[in-house]
mmCIF file with all atom_site columns, C-alpha atoms in Angstrom:
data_model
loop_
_atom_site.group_PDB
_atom_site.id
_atom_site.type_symbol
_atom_site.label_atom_id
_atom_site.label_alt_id
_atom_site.label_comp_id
_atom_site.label_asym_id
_atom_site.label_entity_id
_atom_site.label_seq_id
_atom_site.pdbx_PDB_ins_code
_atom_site.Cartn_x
_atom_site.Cartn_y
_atom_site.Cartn_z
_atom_site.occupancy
_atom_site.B_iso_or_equiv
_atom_site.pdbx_formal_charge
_atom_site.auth_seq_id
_atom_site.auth_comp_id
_atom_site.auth_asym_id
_atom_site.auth_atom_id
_atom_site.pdbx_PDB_model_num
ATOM 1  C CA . UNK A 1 1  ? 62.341 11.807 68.301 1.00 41.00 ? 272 UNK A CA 1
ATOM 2  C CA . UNK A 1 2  ? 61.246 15.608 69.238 1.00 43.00 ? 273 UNK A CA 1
ATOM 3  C CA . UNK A 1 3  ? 63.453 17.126 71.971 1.00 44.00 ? 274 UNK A CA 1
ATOM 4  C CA . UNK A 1 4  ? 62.860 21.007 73.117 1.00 47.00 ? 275 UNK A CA 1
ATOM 5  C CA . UNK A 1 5  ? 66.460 21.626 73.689 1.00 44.00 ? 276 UNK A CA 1
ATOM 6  C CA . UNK A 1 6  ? 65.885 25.232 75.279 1.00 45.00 ? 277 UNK A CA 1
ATOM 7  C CA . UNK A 1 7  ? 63.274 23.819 77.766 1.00 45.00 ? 278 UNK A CA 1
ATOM 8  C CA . UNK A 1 8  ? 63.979 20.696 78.337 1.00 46.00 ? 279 UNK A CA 1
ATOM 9  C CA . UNK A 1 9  ? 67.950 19.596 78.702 1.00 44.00 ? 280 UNK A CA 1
ATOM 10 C CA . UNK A 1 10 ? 69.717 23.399 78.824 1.00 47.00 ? 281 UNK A CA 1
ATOM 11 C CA . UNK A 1 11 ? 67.765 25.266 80.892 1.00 50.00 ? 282 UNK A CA 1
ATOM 12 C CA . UNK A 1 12 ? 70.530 26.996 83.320 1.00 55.00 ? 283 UNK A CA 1
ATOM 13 C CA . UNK A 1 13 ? 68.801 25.728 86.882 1.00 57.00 ? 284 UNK A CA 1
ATOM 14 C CA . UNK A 1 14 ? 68.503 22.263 84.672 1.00 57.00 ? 285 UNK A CA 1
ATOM 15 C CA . UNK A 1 15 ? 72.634 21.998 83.785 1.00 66.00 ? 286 UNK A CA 1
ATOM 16 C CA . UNK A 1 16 ? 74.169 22.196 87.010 1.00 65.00 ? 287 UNK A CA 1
ATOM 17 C CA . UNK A 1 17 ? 72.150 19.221 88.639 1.00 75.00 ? 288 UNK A CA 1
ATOM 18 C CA . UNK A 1 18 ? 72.017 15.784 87.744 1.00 83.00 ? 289 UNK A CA 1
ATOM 19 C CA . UNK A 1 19 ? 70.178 14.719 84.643 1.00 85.00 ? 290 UNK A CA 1
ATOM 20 C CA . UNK A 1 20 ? 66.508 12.893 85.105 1.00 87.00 ? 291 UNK A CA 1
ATOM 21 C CA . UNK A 1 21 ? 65.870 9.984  83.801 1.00 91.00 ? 292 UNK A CA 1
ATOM 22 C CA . UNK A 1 22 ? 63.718 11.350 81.080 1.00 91.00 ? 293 UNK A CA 1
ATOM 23 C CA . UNK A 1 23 ? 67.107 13.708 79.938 1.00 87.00 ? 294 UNK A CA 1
ATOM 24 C CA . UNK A 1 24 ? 69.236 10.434 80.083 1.00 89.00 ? 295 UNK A CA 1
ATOM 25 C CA . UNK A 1 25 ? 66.839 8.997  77.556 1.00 92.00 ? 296 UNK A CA 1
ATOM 26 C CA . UNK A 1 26 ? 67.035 11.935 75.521 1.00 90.00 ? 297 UNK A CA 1
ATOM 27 C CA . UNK A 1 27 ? 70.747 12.056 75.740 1.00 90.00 ? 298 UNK A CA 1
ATOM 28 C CA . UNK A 1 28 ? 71.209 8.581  75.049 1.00 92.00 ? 299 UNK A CA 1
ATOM 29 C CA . UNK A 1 29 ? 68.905 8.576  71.821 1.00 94.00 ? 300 UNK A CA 1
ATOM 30 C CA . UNK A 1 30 ? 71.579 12.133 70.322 1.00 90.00 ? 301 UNK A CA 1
ATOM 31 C CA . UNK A 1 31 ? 74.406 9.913  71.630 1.00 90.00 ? 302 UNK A CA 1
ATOM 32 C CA . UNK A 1 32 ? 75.003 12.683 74.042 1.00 86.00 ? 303 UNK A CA 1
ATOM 33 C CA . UNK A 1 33 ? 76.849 12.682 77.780 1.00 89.00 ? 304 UNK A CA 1
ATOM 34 C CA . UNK A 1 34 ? 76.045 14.879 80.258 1.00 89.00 ? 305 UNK A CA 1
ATOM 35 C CA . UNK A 1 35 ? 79.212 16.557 80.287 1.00 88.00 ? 306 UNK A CA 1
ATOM 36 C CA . UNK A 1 36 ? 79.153 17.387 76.453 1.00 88.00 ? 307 UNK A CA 1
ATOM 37 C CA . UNK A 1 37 ? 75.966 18.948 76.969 1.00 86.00 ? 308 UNK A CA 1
ATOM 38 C CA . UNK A 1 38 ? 77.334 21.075 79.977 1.00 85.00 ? 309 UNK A CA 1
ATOM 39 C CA . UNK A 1 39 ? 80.195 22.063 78.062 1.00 87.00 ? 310 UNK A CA 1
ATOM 40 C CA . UNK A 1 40 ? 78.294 22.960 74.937 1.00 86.00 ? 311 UNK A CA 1
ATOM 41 C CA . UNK A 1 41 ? 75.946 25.151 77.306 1.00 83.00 ? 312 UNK A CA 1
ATOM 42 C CA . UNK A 1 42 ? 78.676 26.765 78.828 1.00 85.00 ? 313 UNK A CA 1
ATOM 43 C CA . UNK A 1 43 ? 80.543 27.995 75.273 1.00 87.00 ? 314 UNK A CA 1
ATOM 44 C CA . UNK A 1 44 ? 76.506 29.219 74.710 1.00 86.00 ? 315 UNK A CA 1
ATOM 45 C CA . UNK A 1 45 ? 76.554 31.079 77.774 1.00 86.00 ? 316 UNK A CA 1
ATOM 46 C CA . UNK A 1 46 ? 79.611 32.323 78.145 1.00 92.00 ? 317 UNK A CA 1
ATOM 47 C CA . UNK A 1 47 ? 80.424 33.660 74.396 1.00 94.00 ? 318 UNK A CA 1
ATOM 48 C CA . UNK A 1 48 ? 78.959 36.931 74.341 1.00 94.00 ? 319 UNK A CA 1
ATOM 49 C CA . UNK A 1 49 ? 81.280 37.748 77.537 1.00 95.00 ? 320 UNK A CA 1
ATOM 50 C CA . UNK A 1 50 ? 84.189 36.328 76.218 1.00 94.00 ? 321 UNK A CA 1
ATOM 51 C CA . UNK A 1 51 ? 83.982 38.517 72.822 1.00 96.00 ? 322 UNK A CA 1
ATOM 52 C CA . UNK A 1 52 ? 83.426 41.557 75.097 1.00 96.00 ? 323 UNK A CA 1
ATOM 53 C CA . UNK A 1 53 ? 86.100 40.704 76.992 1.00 95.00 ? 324 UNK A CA 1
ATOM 54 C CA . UNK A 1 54 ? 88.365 39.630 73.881 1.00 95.00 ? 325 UNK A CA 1
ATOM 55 C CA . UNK A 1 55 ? 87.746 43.615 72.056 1.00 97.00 ? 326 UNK A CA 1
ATOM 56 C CA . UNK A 1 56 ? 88.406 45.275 75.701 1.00 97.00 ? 327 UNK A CA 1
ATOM 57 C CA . UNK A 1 57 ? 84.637 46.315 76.221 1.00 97.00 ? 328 UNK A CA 1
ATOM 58 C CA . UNK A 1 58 ? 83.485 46.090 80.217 1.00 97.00 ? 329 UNK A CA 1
ATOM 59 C CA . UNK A 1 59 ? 79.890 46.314 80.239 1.00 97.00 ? 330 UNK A CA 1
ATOM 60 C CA . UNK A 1 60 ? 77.319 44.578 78.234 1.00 96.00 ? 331 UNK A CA 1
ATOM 61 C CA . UNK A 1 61 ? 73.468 45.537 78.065 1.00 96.00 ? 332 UNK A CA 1
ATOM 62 C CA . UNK A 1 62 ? 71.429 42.499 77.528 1.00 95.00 ? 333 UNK A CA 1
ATOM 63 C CA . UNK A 1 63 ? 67.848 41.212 78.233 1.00 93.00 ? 334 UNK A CA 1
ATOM 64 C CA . UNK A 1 64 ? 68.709 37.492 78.523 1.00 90.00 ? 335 UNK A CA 1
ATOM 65 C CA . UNK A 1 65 ? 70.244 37.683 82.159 1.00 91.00 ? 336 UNK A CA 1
ATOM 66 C CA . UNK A 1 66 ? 70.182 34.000 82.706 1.00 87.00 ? 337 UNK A CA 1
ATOM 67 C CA . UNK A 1 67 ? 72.300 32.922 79.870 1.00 88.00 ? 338 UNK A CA 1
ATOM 68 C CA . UNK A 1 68 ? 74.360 35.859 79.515 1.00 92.00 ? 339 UNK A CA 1
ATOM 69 C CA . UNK A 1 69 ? 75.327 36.562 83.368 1.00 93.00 ? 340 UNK A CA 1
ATOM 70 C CA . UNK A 1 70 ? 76.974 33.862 84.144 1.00 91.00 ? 341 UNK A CA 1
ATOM 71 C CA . UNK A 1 71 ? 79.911 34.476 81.215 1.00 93.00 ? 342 UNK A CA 1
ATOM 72 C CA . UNK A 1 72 ? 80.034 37.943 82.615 1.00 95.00 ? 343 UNK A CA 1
ATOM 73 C CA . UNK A 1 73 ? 80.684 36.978 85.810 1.00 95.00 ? 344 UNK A CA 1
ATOM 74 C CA . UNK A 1 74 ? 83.666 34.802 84.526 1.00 93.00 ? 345 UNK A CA 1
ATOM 75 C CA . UNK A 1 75 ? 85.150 37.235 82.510 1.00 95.00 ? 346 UNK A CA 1
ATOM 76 C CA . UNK A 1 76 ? 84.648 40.306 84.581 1.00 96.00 ? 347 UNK A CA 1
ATOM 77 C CA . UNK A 1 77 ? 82.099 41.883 82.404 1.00 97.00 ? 348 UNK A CA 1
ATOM 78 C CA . UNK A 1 78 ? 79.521 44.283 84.275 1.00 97.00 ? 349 UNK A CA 1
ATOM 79 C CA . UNK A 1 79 ? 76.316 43.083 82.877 1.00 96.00 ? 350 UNK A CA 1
ATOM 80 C CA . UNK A 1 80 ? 73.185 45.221 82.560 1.00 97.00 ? 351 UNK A CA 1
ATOM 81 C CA . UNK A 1 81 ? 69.791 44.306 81.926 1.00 95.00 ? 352 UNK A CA 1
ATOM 82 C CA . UNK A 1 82 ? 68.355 45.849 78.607 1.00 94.00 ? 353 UNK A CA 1
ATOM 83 C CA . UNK A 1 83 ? 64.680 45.957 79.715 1.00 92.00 ? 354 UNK A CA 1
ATOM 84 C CA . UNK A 1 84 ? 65.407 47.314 83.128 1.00 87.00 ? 355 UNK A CA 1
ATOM 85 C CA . UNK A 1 85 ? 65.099 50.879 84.128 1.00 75.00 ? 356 UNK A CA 1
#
């Protein structure tokens, strides 16, 4: 089976409500919980942060607010938007 991972099981509105039945499905054909794929989308989300973090830098310029934010905000890392003026 096809599955649009991106679009259609980690989108970051998507992860932090329950699943649909149609992402169960999905899930259960991977052999996949809900929790795994939460986890694996926060280590996505959160690693740029945590390597700035990690070599002492406090600001990261990025375009891809909605995956990178959130790690900054956990880490402390001032996040700026790359296409912003």
């Amino acid at each position: 089976p096809s599955c649009d991972w991106s679009s259609d099981v980690c989108s970051s509105d998507l992860i932090h409500s329950e699943p649909t039945d149609r992402i169960r499905r999905i899930l259960d054909v991977y052999r996949y919980d809900w929790e795994d794929v939460k986890d694996r989308h926060r280590a996505f989300s959160h690693w740029k942060a945590s390597a700035c973090k990690e070599v002492g830098a406090t600001v990261i310029v990025d375009d891809l607010e909605d995956l990178v934010k959130p790690g900054c905000d956990h880490f402390g890392v001032q996040f700026v938007h790359a296409l912003e003026k």
